mmCIF file of C-alpha atoms in Angstrom:
data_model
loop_
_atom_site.group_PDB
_atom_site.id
_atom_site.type_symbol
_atom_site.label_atom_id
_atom_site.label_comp_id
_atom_site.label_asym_id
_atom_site.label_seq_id
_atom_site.Cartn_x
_atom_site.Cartn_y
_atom_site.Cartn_z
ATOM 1 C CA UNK A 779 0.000 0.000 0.000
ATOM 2 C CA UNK A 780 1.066 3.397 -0.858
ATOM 3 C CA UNK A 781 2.346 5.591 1.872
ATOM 4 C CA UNK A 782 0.625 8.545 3.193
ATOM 5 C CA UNK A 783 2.023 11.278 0.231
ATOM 6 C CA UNK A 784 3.419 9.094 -2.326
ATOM 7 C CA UNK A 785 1.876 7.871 -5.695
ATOM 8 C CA UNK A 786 0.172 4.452 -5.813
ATOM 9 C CA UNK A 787 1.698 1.623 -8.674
ATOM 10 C CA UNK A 788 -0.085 0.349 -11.048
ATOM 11 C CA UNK A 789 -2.043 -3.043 -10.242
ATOM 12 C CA UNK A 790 -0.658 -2.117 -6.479
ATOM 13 C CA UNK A 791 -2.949 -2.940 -3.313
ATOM 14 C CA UNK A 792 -4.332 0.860 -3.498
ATOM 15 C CA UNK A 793 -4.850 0.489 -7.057
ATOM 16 C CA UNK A 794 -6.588 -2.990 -6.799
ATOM 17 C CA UNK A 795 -8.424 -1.867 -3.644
ATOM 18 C CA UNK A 796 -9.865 1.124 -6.233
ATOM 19 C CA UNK A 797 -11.133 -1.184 -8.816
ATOM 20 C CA UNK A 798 -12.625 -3.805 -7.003
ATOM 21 C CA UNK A 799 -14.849 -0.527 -5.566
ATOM 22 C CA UNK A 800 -15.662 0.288 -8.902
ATOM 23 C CA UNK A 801 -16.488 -3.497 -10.048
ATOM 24 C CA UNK A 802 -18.615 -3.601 -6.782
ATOM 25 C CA UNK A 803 -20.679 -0.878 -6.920
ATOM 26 C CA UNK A 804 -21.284 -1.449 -10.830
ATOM 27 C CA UNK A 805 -22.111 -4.358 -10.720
ATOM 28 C CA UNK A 806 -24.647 -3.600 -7.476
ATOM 29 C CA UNK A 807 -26.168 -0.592 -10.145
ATOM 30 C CA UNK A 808 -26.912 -2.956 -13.020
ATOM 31 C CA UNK A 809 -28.184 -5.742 -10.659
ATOM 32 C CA UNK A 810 -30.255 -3.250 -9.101
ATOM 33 C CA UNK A 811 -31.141 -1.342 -11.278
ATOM 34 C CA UNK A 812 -35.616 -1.674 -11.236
ATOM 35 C CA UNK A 813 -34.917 -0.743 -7.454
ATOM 36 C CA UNK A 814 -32.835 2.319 -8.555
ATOM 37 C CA UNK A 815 -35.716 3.978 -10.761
ATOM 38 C CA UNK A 816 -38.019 2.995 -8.168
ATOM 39 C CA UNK A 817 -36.056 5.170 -5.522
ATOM 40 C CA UNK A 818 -33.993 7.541 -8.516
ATOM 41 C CA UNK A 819 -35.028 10.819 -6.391
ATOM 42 C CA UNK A 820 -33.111 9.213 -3.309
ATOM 43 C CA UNK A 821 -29.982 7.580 -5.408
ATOM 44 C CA UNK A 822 -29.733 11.116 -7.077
ATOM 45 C CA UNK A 823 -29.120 13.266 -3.907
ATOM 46 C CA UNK A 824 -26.861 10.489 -2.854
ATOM 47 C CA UNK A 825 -24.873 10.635 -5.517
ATOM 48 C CA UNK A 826 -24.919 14.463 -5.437
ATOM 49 C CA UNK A 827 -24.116 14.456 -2.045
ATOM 50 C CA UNK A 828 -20.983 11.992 -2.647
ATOM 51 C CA UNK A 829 -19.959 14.210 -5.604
ATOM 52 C CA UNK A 830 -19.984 17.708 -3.651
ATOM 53 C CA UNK A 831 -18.289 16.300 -0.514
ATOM 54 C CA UNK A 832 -15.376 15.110 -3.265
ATOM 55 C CA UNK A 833 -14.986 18.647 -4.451
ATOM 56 C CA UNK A 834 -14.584 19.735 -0.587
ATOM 57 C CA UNK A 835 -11.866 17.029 -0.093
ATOM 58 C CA UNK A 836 -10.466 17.629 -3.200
ATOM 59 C CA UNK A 837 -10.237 21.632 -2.941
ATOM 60 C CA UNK A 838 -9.784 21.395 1.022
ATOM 61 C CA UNK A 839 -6.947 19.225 0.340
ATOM 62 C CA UNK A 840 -4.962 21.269 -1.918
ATOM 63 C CA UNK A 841 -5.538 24.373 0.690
ATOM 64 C CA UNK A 842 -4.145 22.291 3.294
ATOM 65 C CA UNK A 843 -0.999 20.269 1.911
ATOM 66 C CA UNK A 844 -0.542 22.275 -1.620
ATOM 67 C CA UNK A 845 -1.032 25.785 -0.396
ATOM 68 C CA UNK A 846 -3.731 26.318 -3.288
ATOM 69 C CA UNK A 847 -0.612 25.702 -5.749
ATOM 70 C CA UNK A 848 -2.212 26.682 -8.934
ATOM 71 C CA UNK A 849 -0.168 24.531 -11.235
ATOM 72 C CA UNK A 850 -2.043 21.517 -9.137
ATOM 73 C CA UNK A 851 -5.040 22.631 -8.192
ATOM 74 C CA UNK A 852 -7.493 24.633 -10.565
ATOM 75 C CA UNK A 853 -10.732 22.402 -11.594
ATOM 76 C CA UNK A 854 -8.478 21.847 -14.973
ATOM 77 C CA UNK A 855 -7.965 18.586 -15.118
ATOM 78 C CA UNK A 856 -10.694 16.888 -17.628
ATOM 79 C CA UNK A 857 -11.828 14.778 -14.226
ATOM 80 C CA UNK A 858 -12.139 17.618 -12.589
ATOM 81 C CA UNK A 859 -14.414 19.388 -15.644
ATOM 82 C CA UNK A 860 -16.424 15.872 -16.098
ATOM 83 C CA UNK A 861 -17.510 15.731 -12.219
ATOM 84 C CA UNK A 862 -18.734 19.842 -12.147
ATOM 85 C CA UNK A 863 -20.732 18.655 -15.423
ATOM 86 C CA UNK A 864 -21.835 15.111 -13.903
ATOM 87 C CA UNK A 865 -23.191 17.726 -10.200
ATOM 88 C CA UNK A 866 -24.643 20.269 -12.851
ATOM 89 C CA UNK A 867 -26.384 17.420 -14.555
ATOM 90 C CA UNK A 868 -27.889 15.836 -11.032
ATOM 91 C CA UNK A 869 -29.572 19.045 -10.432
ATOM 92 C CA UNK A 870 -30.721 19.762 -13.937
ATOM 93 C CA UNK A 871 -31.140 16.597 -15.923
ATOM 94 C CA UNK A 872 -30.182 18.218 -18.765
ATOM 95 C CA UNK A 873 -29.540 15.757 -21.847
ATOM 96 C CA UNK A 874 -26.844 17.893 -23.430
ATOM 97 C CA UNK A 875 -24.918 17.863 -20.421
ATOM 98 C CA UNK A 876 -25.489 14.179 -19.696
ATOM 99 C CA UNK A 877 -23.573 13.768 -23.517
ATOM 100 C CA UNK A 878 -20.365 16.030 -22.677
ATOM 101 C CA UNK A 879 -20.498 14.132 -18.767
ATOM 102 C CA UNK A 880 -20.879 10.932 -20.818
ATOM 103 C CA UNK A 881 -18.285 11.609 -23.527
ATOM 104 C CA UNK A 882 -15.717 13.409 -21.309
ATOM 105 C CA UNK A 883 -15.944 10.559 -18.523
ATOM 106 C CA UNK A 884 -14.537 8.453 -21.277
ATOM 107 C CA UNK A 885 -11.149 10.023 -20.316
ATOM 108 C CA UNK A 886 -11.568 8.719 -16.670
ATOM 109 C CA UNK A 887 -11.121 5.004 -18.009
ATOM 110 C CA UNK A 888 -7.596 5.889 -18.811
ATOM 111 C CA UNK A 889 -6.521 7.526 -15.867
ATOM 112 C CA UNK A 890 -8.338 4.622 -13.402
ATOM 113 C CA UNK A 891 -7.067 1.690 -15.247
ATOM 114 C CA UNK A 892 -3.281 3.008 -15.927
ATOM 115 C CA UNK A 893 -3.389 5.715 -13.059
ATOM 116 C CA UNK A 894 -0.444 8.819 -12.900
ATOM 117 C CA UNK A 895 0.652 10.525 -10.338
ATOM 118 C CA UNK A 896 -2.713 9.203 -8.289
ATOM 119 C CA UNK A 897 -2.076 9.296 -4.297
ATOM 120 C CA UNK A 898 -3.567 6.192 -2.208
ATOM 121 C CA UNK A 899 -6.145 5.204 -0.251
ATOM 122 C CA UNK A 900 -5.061 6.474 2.835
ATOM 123 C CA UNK A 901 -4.677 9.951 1.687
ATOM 124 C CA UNK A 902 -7.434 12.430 1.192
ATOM 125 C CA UNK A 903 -6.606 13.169 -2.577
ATOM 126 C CA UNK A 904 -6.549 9.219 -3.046
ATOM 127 C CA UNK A 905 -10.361 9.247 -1.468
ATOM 128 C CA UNK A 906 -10.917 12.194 -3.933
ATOM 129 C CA UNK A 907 -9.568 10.057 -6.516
ATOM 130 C CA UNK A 908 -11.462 7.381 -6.178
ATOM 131 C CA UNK A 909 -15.040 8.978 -5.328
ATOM 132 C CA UNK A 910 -14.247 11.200 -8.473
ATOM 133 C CA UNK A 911 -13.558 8.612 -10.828
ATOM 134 C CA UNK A 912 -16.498 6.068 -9.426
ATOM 135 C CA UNK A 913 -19.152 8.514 -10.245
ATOM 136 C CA UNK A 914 -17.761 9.746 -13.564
ATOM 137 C CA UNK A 915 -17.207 6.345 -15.122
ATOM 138 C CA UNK A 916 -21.161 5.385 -13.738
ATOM 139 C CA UNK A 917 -22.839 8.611 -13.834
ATOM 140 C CA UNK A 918 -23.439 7.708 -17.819
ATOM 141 C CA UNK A 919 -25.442 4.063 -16.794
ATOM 142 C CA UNK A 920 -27.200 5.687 -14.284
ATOM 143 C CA UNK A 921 -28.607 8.195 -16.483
ATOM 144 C CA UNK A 922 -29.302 5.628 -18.643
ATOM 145 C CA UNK A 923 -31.004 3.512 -15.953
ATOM 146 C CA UNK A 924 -32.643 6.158 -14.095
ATOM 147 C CA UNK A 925 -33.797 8.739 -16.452
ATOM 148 C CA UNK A 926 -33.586 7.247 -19.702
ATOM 149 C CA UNK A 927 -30.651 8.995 -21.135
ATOM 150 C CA UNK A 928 -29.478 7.997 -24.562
ATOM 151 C CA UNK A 929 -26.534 7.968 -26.760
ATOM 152 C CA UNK A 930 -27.080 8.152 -30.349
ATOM 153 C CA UNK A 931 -25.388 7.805 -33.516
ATOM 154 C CA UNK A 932 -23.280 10.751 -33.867
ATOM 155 C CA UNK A 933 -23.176 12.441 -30.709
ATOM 156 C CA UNK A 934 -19.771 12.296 -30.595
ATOM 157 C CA UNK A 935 -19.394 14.751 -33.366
ATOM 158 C CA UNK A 936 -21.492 17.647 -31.437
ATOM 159 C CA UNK A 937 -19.109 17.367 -28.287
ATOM 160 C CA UNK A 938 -15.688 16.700 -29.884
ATOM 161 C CA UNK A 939 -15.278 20.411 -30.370
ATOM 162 C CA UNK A 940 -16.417 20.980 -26.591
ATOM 163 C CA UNK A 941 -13.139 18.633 -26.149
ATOM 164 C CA UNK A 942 -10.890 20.648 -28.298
ATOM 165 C CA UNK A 943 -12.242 23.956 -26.442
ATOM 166 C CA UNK A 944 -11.298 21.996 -23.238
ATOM 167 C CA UNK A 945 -7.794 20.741 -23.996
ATOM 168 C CA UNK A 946 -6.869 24.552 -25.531
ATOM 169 C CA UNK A 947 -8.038 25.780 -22.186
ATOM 170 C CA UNK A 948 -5.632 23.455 -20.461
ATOM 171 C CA UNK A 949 -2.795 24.284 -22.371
ATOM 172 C CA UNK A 950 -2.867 28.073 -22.047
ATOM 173 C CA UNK A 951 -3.511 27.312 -18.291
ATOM 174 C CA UNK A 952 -0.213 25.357 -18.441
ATOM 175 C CA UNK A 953 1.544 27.952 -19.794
ATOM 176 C CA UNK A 954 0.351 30.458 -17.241
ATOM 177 C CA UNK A 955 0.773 28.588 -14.279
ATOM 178 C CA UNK A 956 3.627 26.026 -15.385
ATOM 179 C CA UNK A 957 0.469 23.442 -14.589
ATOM 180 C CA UNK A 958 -0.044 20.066 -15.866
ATOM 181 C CA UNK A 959 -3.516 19.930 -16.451
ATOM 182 C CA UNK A 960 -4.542 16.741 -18.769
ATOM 183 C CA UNK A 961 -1.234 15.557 -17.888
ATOM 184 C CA UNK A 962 0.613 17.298 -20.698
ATOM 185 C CA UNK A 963 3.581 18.289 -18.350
ATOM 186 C CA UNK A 964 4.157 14.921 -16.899
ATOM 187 C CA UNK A 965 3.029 12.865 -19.661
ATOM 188 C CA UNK A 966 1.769 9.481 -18.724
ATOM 189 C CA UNK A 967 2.690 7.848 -21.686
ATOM 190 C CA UNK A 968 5.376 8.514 -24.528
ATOM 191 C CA UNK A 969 6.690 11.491 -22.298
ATOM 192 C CA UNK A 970 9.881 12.071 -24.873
ATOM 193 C CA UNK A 971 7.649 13.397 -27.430
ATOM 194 C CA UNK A 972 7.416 17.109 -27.931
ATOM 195 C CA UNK A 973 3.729 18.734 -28.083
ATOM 196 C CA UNK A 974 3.904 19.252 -32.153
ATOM 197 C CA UNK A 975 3.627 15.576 -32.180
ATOM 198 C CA UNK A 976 2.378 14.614 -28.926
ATOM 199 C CA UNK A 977 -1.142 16.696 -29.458
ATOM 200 C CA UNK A 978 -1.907 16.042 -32.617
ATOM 201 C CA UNK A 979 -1.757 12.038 -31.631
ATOM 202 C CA UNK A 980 -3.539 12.888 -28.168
ATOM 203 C CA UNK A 981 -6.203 14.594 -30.664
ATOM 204 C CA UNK A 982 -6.275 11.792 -32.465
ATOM 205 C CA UNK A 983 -6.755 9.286 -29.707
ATOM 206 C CA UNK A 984 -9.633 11.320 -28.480
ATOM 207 C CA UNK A 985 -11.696 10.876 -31.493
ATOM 208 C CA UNK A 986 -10.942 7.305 -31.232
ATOM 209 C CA UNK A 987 -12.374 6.468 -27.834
ATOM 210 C CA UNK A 988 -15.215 9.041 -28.635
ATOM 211 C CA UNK A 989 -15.893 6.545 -31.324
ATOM 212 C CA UNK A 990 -15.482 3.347 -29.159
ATOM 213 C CA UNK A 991 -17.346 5.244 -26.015
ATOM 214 C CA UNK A 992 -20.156 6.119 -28.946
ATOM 215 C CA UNK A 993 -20.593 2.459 -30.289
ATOM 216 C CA UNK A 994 -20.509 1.116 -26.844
ATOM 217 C CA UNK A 995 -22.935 4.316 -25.371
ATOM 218 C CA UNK A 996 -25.399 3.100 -28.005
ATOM 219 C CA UNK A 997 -25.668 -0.413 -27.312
ATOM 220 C CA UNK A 998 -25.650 -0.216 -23.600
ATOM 221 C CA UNK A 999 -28.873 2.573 -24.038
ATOM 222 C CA UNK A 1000 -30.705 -0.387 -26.140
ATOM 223 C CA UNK A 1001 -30.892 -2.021 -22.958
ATOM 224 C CA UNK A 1002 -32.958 0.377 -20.985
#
């Protein structure tokens, strides 16, 4: 296990201990699911609850151990964006913020199953971590489930360019603040690459798991 402060490995105890969360309650929502329409209002403020007492850890967090350092700990990171657009979407049920949540959240898959620079379970970022991640990666299935949300057929196309907005925000935050918002300081993967290259392909790999997330989005809503 990861000590208090330092950054958990990949398929470690803290990083096992995460997914087998996620597997659990998953697995409890799909299983569950008739009982979770029947009682959607209460599930709802749960999950609402869950997702505003992350942002206080998360922000609190930063105040307390980080000093508020800005290249850390502005609401830049793409997890960050998706769960203040999954809390907007709990109060308003709007559709077209349940497709940027849905689409966005596709990012979180990356970042849970090969985490970087992701503190464990014993620290309060870790707990951030994890409640962030949980209810951005099932936030789209419980739409689905609860409220009937659906994916279509080219969906992705209308929030791509929300996604380009998003990553040029991130970089001109970088540059202000020396950040490393969407990790493109401390690249996760293929780190000797410089950005003319390295943007273009992360561009490029976007589109592609908007497509996968899209195809998959659209099956999974046949269901319900």
């Amino acid at each position: 296990m990861a000590a208090f402060g330092e950054y958990i490995a990949i398929l470690g105890l803290d990083h096992m201990l995460y997914m087998i969360g996620l597997i659990m309650i998953g697995t409890a929502l799909f299983i569950k699911r008739d009982k979770v329409v029947d009682n959607k209002k209460v599930v709802t403020l749960i999950i609402l609850m869950a997702s505003i007492l992350q942002q206080i850890i998360l922000y609190g967090s930063y105040f307390h151990f980080m000093a508020f350092d800005l290249a850390e700990s502005l609401p830049f990171h793409i997890s960050r964006v998706s769960s203040i657009l999954g809390i907007i979407y709990l109060i308003t049920k709007n559709s077209k913020v349940f497709k940027v949540v849905s689409f966005f959240g596709l990012f979180a898959w990356t970042s849970f199953l090969y985490p970087s620079r992701v503190h464990g379970v014993l620290h309060p970022i870790g707990i951030s971590f994890f409640i962030n991640h949980l209810v951005t990666l099932l936030l789209p299935f419980y739409g689905m489930i609860a409220y009937g949300e659906v994916i279509q057929k080219g969906d992705k196309k209308s929030v791509f360019p929300w996604f380009l907005l998003y990553l040029a925000v991130a970089m001109c935050v970088n540059w202000l603040v020396d950040g490393n918002y969407f990790y493109l300081k401390h690249k996760p993967v293929l780190s000797s690459l410089s950005d003319v290259i390295y943007i273009p392909l992360l561009i490029l790999f976007a589109y592609i798991i908007f497509s996968i997330g899209e195809w998959a989005y659209t099956r999974v809503s046949k269901r319900f």
